[in-house]
Amino acid sequence: MVTVYNLIGGLQMGSIYALIALGYTMVYGIVRLINFAHGDIMMVGAYAIYFAMGTALMQAVAGVSPLLAGVLSVLFAVVLCVTLGVLMDRIAYKPLRNAPRISALITAIGISLALEISAQLIFGSGQLSFPTIVPKVTLFKVGRRSVNLLEILTLAVSVLLMIGLNAFVQTTRTGKAMRAVSEDQGAAMLMGVNVDKTISITFGIGCGLAAVGSVFYAQKVYYVTPLLGMLPGLKAFVAAVLGGIGSIPGAVLGGFIIGMAETFIKYYASEYVDAMVFGILILVLLFRPSGILGAKTKEKV
């Protein structure tokens, strides 16, 4: 049952990568910025849940209902990450709207380092055991492979959030503003769209999705460290590029492809899994830089 084992694990990891990749692709689609601090937002979300679950108030709530305590802790992490995303845009990126792209890229790397160092100063550099949010329950078996609640919940919640995000972007007034800003900021501004507000909302949504992804990732690996978001953040970036950065469906597709590829490669050659994932990025950039679902663009020189 090797195939079934890899399929289930691939869907789980693909869901997590897709959630994180959505943040990359949304921000790039709006402001043409690769926000390399995005993976560290995921790390902040994991630490926020760790902190919330350790408070006396949440311990008291857990004594009555562990599920309620977990949900409240996740909501706290989502609110914190959304707020952090909005502040990050307003304070760090907004002043650089008209600056060369390299300036914003360097700023993103600086924010990433600042978040990692801040986490080290507050929580230390060692691994901390991540609290159990999703109970360890086996739902059913496929052959000899047990399928647990965390795997099913990861896939279900991720798919629901992706569908909800797509509906939000396609049908709501804010979503239409986001598409307008992505298409042409100048024209959107002339039509009365508040560009800065729309960009901040985009950052907030992306960071909120990263917070949700942090729950499932940290629960899977059972620990949290200041560098927790570095590798999954980079792999989610690869997923966004593979699917077509700037495309929401592309980010989802890329996330699942990377998750499946990683899981299958890990079974046969675990020592090469990271190299193979980044090798996929190189191949995409060589043969299809716009990604699977990305639109080809022509630039005048």
mmCIF file of C-alpha atoms in Angstrom, residues 2-301:
data_model
loop_
_atom_site.group_PDB
_atom_site.id
_atom_site.type_symbol
_atom_site.label_atom_id
_atom_site.label_comp_id
_atom_site.label_asym_id
_atom_site.label_seq_id
_atom_site.Cartn_x
_atom_site.Cartn_y
_atom_site.Cartn_z
ATOM 1 C CA VAL A 2 2.928 2.345 -0.665
ATOM 2 C CA THR A 3 0.883 4.330 -3.175
ATOM 3 C CA VAL A 4 -2.021 4.881 -0.764
ATOM 4 C CA TYR A 5 0.377 5.894 2.018
ATOM 5 C CA ASN A 6 2.074 8.447 -0.210
ATOM 6 C CA LEU A 7 -1.199 9.711 -1.636
ATOM 7 C CA ILE A 8 -2.665 10.528 1.771
ATOM 8 C CA GLY A 9 0.548 12.117 3.026
ATOM 9 C CA GLY A 10 0.927 14.061 -0.210
ATOM 10 C CA LEU A 11 -2.583 15.470 0.010
ATOM 11 C CA GLN A 12 -1.943 16.556 3.589
ATOM 12 C CA MET A 13 1.338 18.331 2.820
ATOM 13 C CA GLY A 14 -0.040 19.693 -0.439
ATOM 14 C CA SER A 15 -2.911 21.317 1.454
ATOM 15 C CA ILE A 16 -0.479 23.053 3.803
ATOM 16 C CA TYR A 17 1.786 24.246 0.986
ATOM 17 C CA ALA A 18 -1.235 25.489 -0.958
ATOM 18 C CA LEU A 19 -2.450 27.583 1.994
ATOM 19 C CA ILE A 20 0.956 29.222 2.370
ATOM 20 C CA ALA A 21 1.429 29.612 -1.401
ATOM 21 C CA LEU A 22 -1.826 31.565 -1.621
ATOM 22 C CA GLY A 23 -0.231 34.325 0.439
ATOM 23 C CA TYR A 24 2.756 34.514 -1.892
ATOM 24 C CA THR A 25 0.649 34.552 -5.038
ATOM 25 C CA MET A 26 -1.921 37.092 -3.796
ATOM 26 C CA VAL A 27 0.710 39.607 -2.731
ATOM 27 C CA TYR A 28 2.688 39.141 -5.929
ATOM 28 C CA GLY A 29 -0.447 39.496 -8.016
ATOM 29 C CA ILE A 30 -1.237 42.850 -6.380
ATOM 30 C CA VAL A 31 2.142 44.570 -5.862
ATOM 31 C CA ARG A 32 4.594 42.321 -7.755
ATOM 32 C CA LEU A 33 6.454 41.592 -4.510
ATOM 33 C CA ILE A 34 7.911 38.269 -3.365
ATOM 34 C CA ASN A 35 7.234 38.519 0.374
ATOM 35 C CA PHE A 36 9.982 36.277 1.729
ATOM 36 C CA ALA A 37 8.793 37.047 5.272
ATOM 37 C CA HIS A 38 5.621 35.065 4.583
ATOM 38 C CA GLY A 39 7.012 31.755 5.848
ATOM 39 C CA ASP A 40 7.931 33.422 9.119
ATOM 40 C CA ILE A 41 4.349 34.635 9.522
ATOM 41 C CA MET A 42 3.495 30.949 9.688
ATOM 42 C CA MET A 43 6.079 30.565 12.456
ATOM 43 C CA VAL A 44 4.507 33.475 14.365
ATOM 44 C CA GLY A 45 1.131 31.752 14.084
ATOM 45 C CA ALA A 46 2.537 28.549 15.581
ATOM 46 C CA TYR A 47 4.122 30.423 18.496
ATOM 47 C CA ALA A 48 0.878 32.365 19.036
ATOM 48 C CA ILE A 49 -1.011 29.085 19.473
ATOM 49 C CA TYR A 50 1.721 27.758 21.770
ATOM 50 C CA PHE A 51 1.523 30.917 23.894
ATOM 51 C CA ALA A 52 -2.280 31.014 23.973
ATOM 52 C CA MET A 53 -2.596 27.362 24.997
ATOM 53 C CA GLY A 54 -0.182 27.953 27.865
ATOM 54 C CA THR A 55 -2.109 30.832 29.465
ATOM 55 C CA ALA A 56 -4.097 30.262 32.650
ATOM 56 C CA LEU A 57 -7.317 31.336 30.959
ATOM 57 C CA MET A 58 -6.940 28.837 28.131
ATOM 58 C CA GLN A 59 -5.932 26.109 30.556
ATOM 59 C CA ALA A 60 -9.184 26.711 32.418
ATOM 60 C CA VAL A 61 -11.152 26.590 29.153
ATOM 61 C CA ALA A 62 -9.340 23.380 28.166
ATOM 62 C CA GLY A 63 -10.447 21.821 31.441
ATOM 63 C CA VAL A 64 -14.048 22.287 30.341
ATOM 64 C CA SER A 65 -13.674 21.820 26.575
ATOM 65 C CA PRO A 66 -10.294 21.048 24.930
ATOM 66 C CA LEU A 67 -11.867 21.615 21.507
ATOM 67 C CA LEU A 68 -13.028 25.121 22.432
ATOM 68 C CA ALA A 69 -9.576 25.961 23.805
ATOM 69 C CA GLY A 70 -7.973 24.812 20.561
ATOM 70 C CA VAL A 71 -10.393 26.793 18.394
ATOM 71 C CA LEU A 72 -9.915 29.960 20.466
ATOM 72 C CA SER A 73 -6.128 29.589 20.293
ATOM 73 C CA VAL A 74 -6.243 29.213 16.511
ATOM 74 C CA LEU A 75 -8.514 32.255 16.204
ATOM 75 C CA PHE A 76 -6.061 34.228 18.341
ATOM 76 C CA ALA A 77 -3.216 33.197 16.022
ATOM 77 C CA VAL A 78 -5.204 34.126 12.912
ATOM 78 C CA VAL A 79 -6.120 37.566 14.303
ATOM 79 C CA LEU A 80 -2.519 38.189 15.360
ATOM 80 C CA CYS A 81 -1.120 37.180 11.959
ATOM 81 C CA VAL A 82 -3.715 39.231 10.060
ATOM 82 C CA THR A 83 -2.848 42.265 12.196
ATOM 83 C CA LEU A 84 0.857 41.639 11.688
ATOM 84 C CA GLY A 85 0.358 41.373 7.935
ATOM 85 C CA VAL A 86 -1.509 44.685 7.762
ATOM 86 C CA LEU A 87 1.080 46.443 9.941
ATOM 87 C CA MET A 88 3.898 44.938 7.903
ATOM 88 C CA ASP A 89 2.421 46.396 4.744
ATOM 89 C CA ARG A 90 1.623 49.816 6.223
ATOM 90 C CA ILE A 91 4.957 50.293 7.994
ATOM 91 C CA ALA A 92 7.484 48.475 5.810
ATOM 92 C CA TYR A 93 6.096 48.124 2.287
ATOM 93 C CA LYS A 94 3.792 51.102 1.749
ATOM 94 C CA PRO A 95 6.661 53.659 1.795
ATOM 95 C CA LEU A 96 8.346 51.581 -0.940
ATOM 96 C CA ARG A 97 5.416 51.440 -3.372
ATOM 97 C CA ASN A 98 7.273 53.481 -6.000
ATOM 98 C CA ALA A 99 10.787 52.343 -5.076
ATOM 99 C CA PRO A 100 12.766 49.806 -7.145
ATOM 100 C CA ARG A 101 11.605 46.232 -6.569
ATOM 101 C CA ILE A 102 14.957 45.267 -5.082
ATOM 102 C CA SER A 103 14.293 47.658 -2.180
ATOM 103 C CA ALA A 104 11.061 45.874 -1.244
ATOM 104 C CA LEU A 105 12.751 42.489 -1.649
ATOM 105 C CA ILE A 106 15.580 43.462 0.721
ATOM 106 C CA THR A 107 12.994 44.792 3.159
ATOM 107 C CA ALA A 108 11.144 41.454 3.054
ATOM 108 C CA ILE A 109 14.358 39.606 3.903
ATOM 109 C CA GLY A 110 14.988 42.065 6.748
ATOM 110 C CA ILE A 111 11.490 41.493 8.156
ATOM 111 C CA SER A 112 12.032 37.740 7.938
ATOM 112 C CA LEU A 113 15.244 37.966 9.958
ATOM 113 C CA ALA A 114 13.621 40.345 12.460
ATOM 114 C CA LEU A 115 10.761 37.918 13.097
ATOM 115 C CA GLU A 116 13.118 34.967 13.526
ATOM 116 C CA ILE A 117 15.431 36.841 15.913
ATOM 117 C CA SER A 118 12.459 38.174 17.897
ATOM 118 C CA ALA A 119 11.131 34.630 18.303
ATOM 119 C CA GLN A 120 14.560 33.482 19.516
ATOM 120 C CA LEU A 121 14.726 36.277 22.083
ATOM 121 C CA ILE A 122 11.228 35.576 23.406
ATOM 122 C CA PHE A 123 11.005 31.776 23.271
ATOM 123 C CA GLY A 124 14.617 30.663 22.891
ATOM 124 C CA SER A 125 16.248 28.912 19.959
ATOM 125 C CA GLY A 126 15.397 25.337 20.948
ATOM 126 C CA GLN A 127 12.422 23.219 19.978
ATOM 127 C CA LEU A 128 9.243 23.565 21.996
ATOM 128 C CA SER A 129 6.575 20.856 22.046
ATOM 129 C CA PHE A 130 3.532 22.022 20.118
ATOM 130 C CA PRO A 131 0.266 21.503 22.017
ATOM 131 C CA THR A 132 -2.267 19.002 20.709
ATOM 132 C CA ILE A 133 -4.998 20.925 18.928
ATOM 133 C CA VAL A 134 -6.398 18.098 16.814
ATOM 134 C CA PRO A 135 -6.968 14.865 18.798
ATOM 135 C CA LYS A 136 -5.023 11.786 17.722
ATOM 136 C CA VAL A 137 -7.958 9.795 16.387
ATOM 137 C CA THR A 138 -7.898 7.143 13.672
ATOM 138 C CA LEU A 139 -10.959 7.543 11.452
ATOM 139 C CA PHE A 140 -10.557 4.554 9.141
ATOM 140 C CA LYS A 141 -8.004 2.361 7.431
ATOM 141 C CA VAL A 142 -7.078 1.926 3.784
ATOM 142 C CA GLY A 143 -5.443 -1.485 3.711
ATOM 143 C CA ARG A 144 -2.964 -1.340 6.573
ATOM 144 C CA ARG A 145 -2.693 2.451 6.376
ATOM 145 C CA SER A 146 -4.477 4.296 9.193
ATOM 146 C CA VAL A 147 -6.035 7.612 8.200
ATOM 147 C CA ASN A 148 -6.231 9.975 11.161
ATOM 148 C CA LEU A 149 -8.350 13.002 11.944
ATOM 149 C CA LEU A 150 -5.490 15.485 11.393
ATOM 150 C CA GLU A 151 -4.960 14.354 7.795
ATOM 151 C CA ILE A 152 -8.638 14.561 6.871
ATOM 152 C CA LEU A 153 -9.136 17.849 8.717
ATOM 153 C CA THR A 154 -6.095 19.401 7.032
ATOM 154 C CA LEU A 155 -7.412 18.554 3.590
ATOM 155 C CA ALA A 156 -11.038 19.513 4.351
ATOM 156 C CA VAL A 157 -10.280 22.870 5.989
ATOM 157 C CA SER A 158 -7.740 23.787 3.314
ATOM 158 C CA VAL A 159 -10.106 23.004 0.448
ATOM 159 C CA LEU A 160 -12.950 24.945 2.109
ATOM 160 C CA LEU A 161 -10.702 27.967 2.658
ATOM 161 C CA MET A 162 -9.471 27.846 -0.934
ATOM 162 C CA ILE A 163 -13.017 27.671 -2.280
ATOM 163 C CA GLY A 164 -14.063 30.482 0.060
ATOM 164 C CA LEU A 165 -11.126 32.644 -1.001
ATOM 165 C CA ASN A 166 -11.893 32.123 -4.676
ATOM 166 C CA ALA A 167 -15.556 33.037 -4.083
ATOM 167 C CA PHE A 168 -14.477 36.106 -2.096
ATOM 168 C CA VAL A 169 -12.178 37.324 -4.861
ATOM 169 C CA GLN A 170 -14.700 36.669 -7.631
ATOM 170 C CA THR A 171 -17.944 37.944 -6.070
ATOM 171 C CA THR A 172 -17.332 40.522 -3.330
ATOM 172 C CA ARG A 173 -16.682 44.225 -3.763
ATOM 173 C CA THR A 174 -13.311 43.934 -2.045
ATOM 174 C CA GLY A 175 -12.407 40.959 -4.212
ATOM 175 C CA LYS A 176 -13.238 42.900 -7.354
ATOM 176 C CA ALA A 177 -11.090 45.758 -6.066
ATOM 177 C CA MET A 178 -8.234 43.313 -5.567
ATOM 178 C CA ARG A 179 -8.566 42.086 -9.144
ATOM 179 C CA ALA A 180 -8.718 45.644 -10.427
ATOM 180 C CA VAL A 181 -5.571 46.660 -8.546
ATOM 181 C CA SER A 182 -3.821 43.532 -9.804
ATOM 182 C CA GLU A 183 -4.746 44.402 -13.390
ATOM 183 C CA ASP A 184 -3.920 48.127 -13.350
ATOM 184 C CA GLN A 185 -3.288 50.125 -10.169
ATOM 185 C CA GLY A 186 -3.536 53.482 -11.923
ATOM 186 C CA ALA A 187 -6.864 52.713 -13.570
ATOM 187 C CA ALA A 188 -8.224 51.228 -10.339
ATOM 188 C CA MET A 189 -7.310 54.410 -8.474
ATOM 189 C CA LEU A 190 -9.067 56.539 -11.077
ATOM 190 C CA MET A 191 -12.183 54.390 -10.642
ATOM 191 C CA GLY A 192 -12.257 55.168 -6.916
ATOM 192 C CA VAL A 193 -10.542 52.061 -5.532
ATOM 193 C CA ASN A 194 -8.539 52.642 -2.356
ATOM 194 C CA VAL A 195 -5.352 50.939 -3.516
ATOM 195 C CA ASP A 196 -3.475 51.066 -0.205
ATOM 196 C CA LYS A 197 -6.425 49.624 1.709
ATOM 197 C CA THR A 198 -6.868 46.860 -0.867
ATOM 198 C CA ILE A 199 -3.188 45.924 -0.661
ATOM 199 C CA SER A 200 -3.331 45.827 3.154
ATOM 200 C CA ILE A 201 -6.384 43.553 3.021
ATOM 201 C CA THR A 202 -4.503 41.259 0.650
ATOM 202 C CA PHE A 203 -1.579 41.037 3.058
ATOM 203 C CA GLY A 204 -3.979 40.354 5.931
ATOM 204 C CA ILE A 205 -5.797 37.549 4.127
ATOM 205 C CA GLY A 206 -2.559 35.899 3.054
ATOM 206 C CA CYS A 207 -1.156 36.033 6.591
ATOM 207 C CA GLY A 208 -4.395 34.649 8.025
ATOM 208 C CA LEU A 209 -4.165 31.651 5.690
ATOM 209 C CA ALA A 210 -0.532 31.140 6.738
ATOM 210 C CA ALA A 211 -1.666 31.072 10.382
ATOM 211 C CA VAL A 212 -4.136 28.304 9.586
ATOM 212 C CA GLY A 213 -1.400 26.429 7.747
ATOM 213 C CA SER A 214 0.847 26.744 10.813
ATOM 214 C CA VAL A 215 -1.660 24.810 12.922
ATOM 215 C CA PHE A 216 -1.613 21.793 10.656
ATOM 216 C CA TYR A 217 2.122 21.877 9.976
ATOM 217 C CA ALA A 218 3.198 22.291 13.605
ATOM 218 C CA GLN A 219 0.697 19.637 14.678
ATOM 219 C CA LYS A 220 2.207 17.266 12.127
ATOM 220 C CA VAL A 221 5.827 17.780 13.221
ATOM 221 C CA TYR A 222 4.909 18.207 16.948
ATOM 222 C CA TYR A 223 7.294 21.098 17.610
ATOM 223 C CA VAL A 224 7.840 24.804 16.986
ATOM 224 C CA THR A 225 11.129 26.678 16.520
ATOM 225 C CA PRO A 226 12.091 30.173 15.297
ATOM 226 C CA LEU A 227 13.014 28.624 11.932
ATOM 227 C CA LEU A 228 9.845 26.560 11.619
ATOM 228 C CA GLY A 229 8.509 28.533 8.659
ATOM 229 C CA MET A 230 11.703 28.764 6.624
ATOM 230 C CA LEU A 231 11.611 25.463 4.707
ATOM 231 C CA PRO A 232 7.834 25.150 4.245
ATOM 232 C CA GLY A 233 7.778 28.822 3.250
ATOM 233 C CA LEU A 234 10.382 28.235 0.534
ATOM 234 C CA LYS A 235 8.570 25.118 -0.693
ATOM 235 C CA ALA A 236 5.302 27.053 -0.817
ATOM 236 C CA PHE A 237 7.107 29.684 -2.900
ATOM 237 C CA VAL A 238 8.203 26.917 -5.276
ATOM 238 C CA ALA A 239 4.565 25.784 -5.413
ATOM 239 C CA ALA A 240 3.406 29.315 -6.247
ATOM 240 C CA VAL A 241 5.966 29.617 -9.050
ATOM 241 C CA LEU A 242 5.152 26.132 -10.357
ATOM 242 C CA GLY A 243 1.421 26.842 -10.513
ATOM 243 C CA GLY A 244 1.887 30.341 -11.870
ATOM 244 C CA ILE A 245 2.617 33.058 -9.331
ATOM 245 C CA GLY A 246 -0.184 35.587 -9.295
ATOM 246 C CA SER A 247 -2.786 32.887 -10.011
ATOM 247 C CA ILE A 248 -4.886 31.604 -7.081
ATOM 248 C CA PRO A 249 -5.824 28.312 -8.805
ATOM 249 C CA GLY A 250 -2.175 27.988 -9.814
ATOM 250 C CA ALA A 251 -1.011 28.288 -6.192
ATOM 251 C CA VAL A 252 -3.433 25.554 -5.150
ATOM 252 C CA LEU A 253 -2.369 23.278 -8.015
ATOM 253 C CA GLY A 254 1.313 23.922 -7.348
ATOM 254 C CA GLY A 255 0.887 23.227 -3.640
ATOM 255 C CA PHE A 256 -0.634 19.822 -4.255
ATOM 256 C CA ILE A 257 1.947 18.932 -6.903
ATOM 257 C CA ILE A 258 4.840 19.814 -4.569
ATOM 258 C CA GLY A 259 3.193 17.983 -1.656
ATOM 259 C CA MET A 260 2.688 14.834 -3.714
ATOM 260 C CA ALA A 261 6.159 14.980 -5.274
ATOM 261 C CA GLU A 262 7.823 15.514 -1.902
ATOM 262 C CA THR A 263 5.984 12.608 -0.284
ATOM 263 C CA PHE A 264 6.770 10.151 -3.060
ATOM 264 C CA ILE A 265 10.425 11.239 -3.282
ATOM 265 C CA LYS A 266 10.795 11.035 0.503
ATOM 266 C CA TYR A 267 9.722 7.375 0.480
ATOM 267 C CA TYR A 268 12.344 6.313 -2.059
ATOM 268 C CA ALA A 269 15.182 8.803 -1.414
ATOM 269 C CA SER A 270 14.504 10.892 1.695
ATOM 270 C CA GLU A 271 17.989 12.451 1.721
ATOM 271 C CA TYR A 272 17.356 14.076 -1.661
ATOM 272 C CA VAL A 273 13.803 15.312 -1.124
ATOM 273 C CA ASP A 274 14.627 19.002 -0.589
ATOM 274 C CA ALA A 275 17.077 19.061 -3.479
ATOM 275 C CA MET A 276 14.471 17.509 -5.781
ATOM 276 C CA VAL A 277 11.800 20.022 -4.742
ATOM 277 C CA PHE A 278 14.060 22.968 -5.532
ATOM 278 C CA GLY A 279 15.161 21.178 -8.682
ATOM 279 C CA ILE A 280 11.534 21.427 -9.796
ATOM 280 C CA LEU A 281 11.794 25.210 -9.367
ATOM 281 C CA ILE A 282 14.846 25.320 -11.625
ATOM 282 C CA LEU A 283 13.103 23.267 -14.311
ATOM 283 C CA VAL A 284 10.016 25.482 -14.176
ATOM 284 C CA LEU A 285 12.098 28.644 -14.511
ATOM 285 C CA LEU A 286 13.993 27.143 -17.440
ATOM 286 C CA PHE A 287 11.098 25.757 -19.474
ATOM 287 C CA ARG A 288 7.967 27.608 -18.321
ATOM 288 C CA PRO A 289 8.789 30.698 -16.238
ATOM 289 C CA SER A 290 5.126 31.746 -16.113
ATOM 290 C CA GLY A 291 4.130 28.480 -14.412
ATOM 291 C CA ILE A 292 1.445 25.925 -15.298
ATOM 292 C CA LEU A 293 -1.523 28.312 -15.067
ATOM 293 C CA GLY A 294 0.386 31.578 -15.265
ATOM 294 C CA ALA A 295 -0.302 33.974 -18.130
ATOM 295 C CA LYS A 296 2.558 34.631 -20.514
ATOM 296 C CA THR A 297 3.471 38.303 -20.668
ATOM 297 C CA LYS A 298 5.565 40.262 -23.120
ATOM 298 C CA GLU A 299 7.786 43.100 -22.016
ATOM 299 C CA LYS A 300 9.098 45.818 -24.301
ATOM 300 C CA VAL A 301 12.788 46.605 -24.037
#
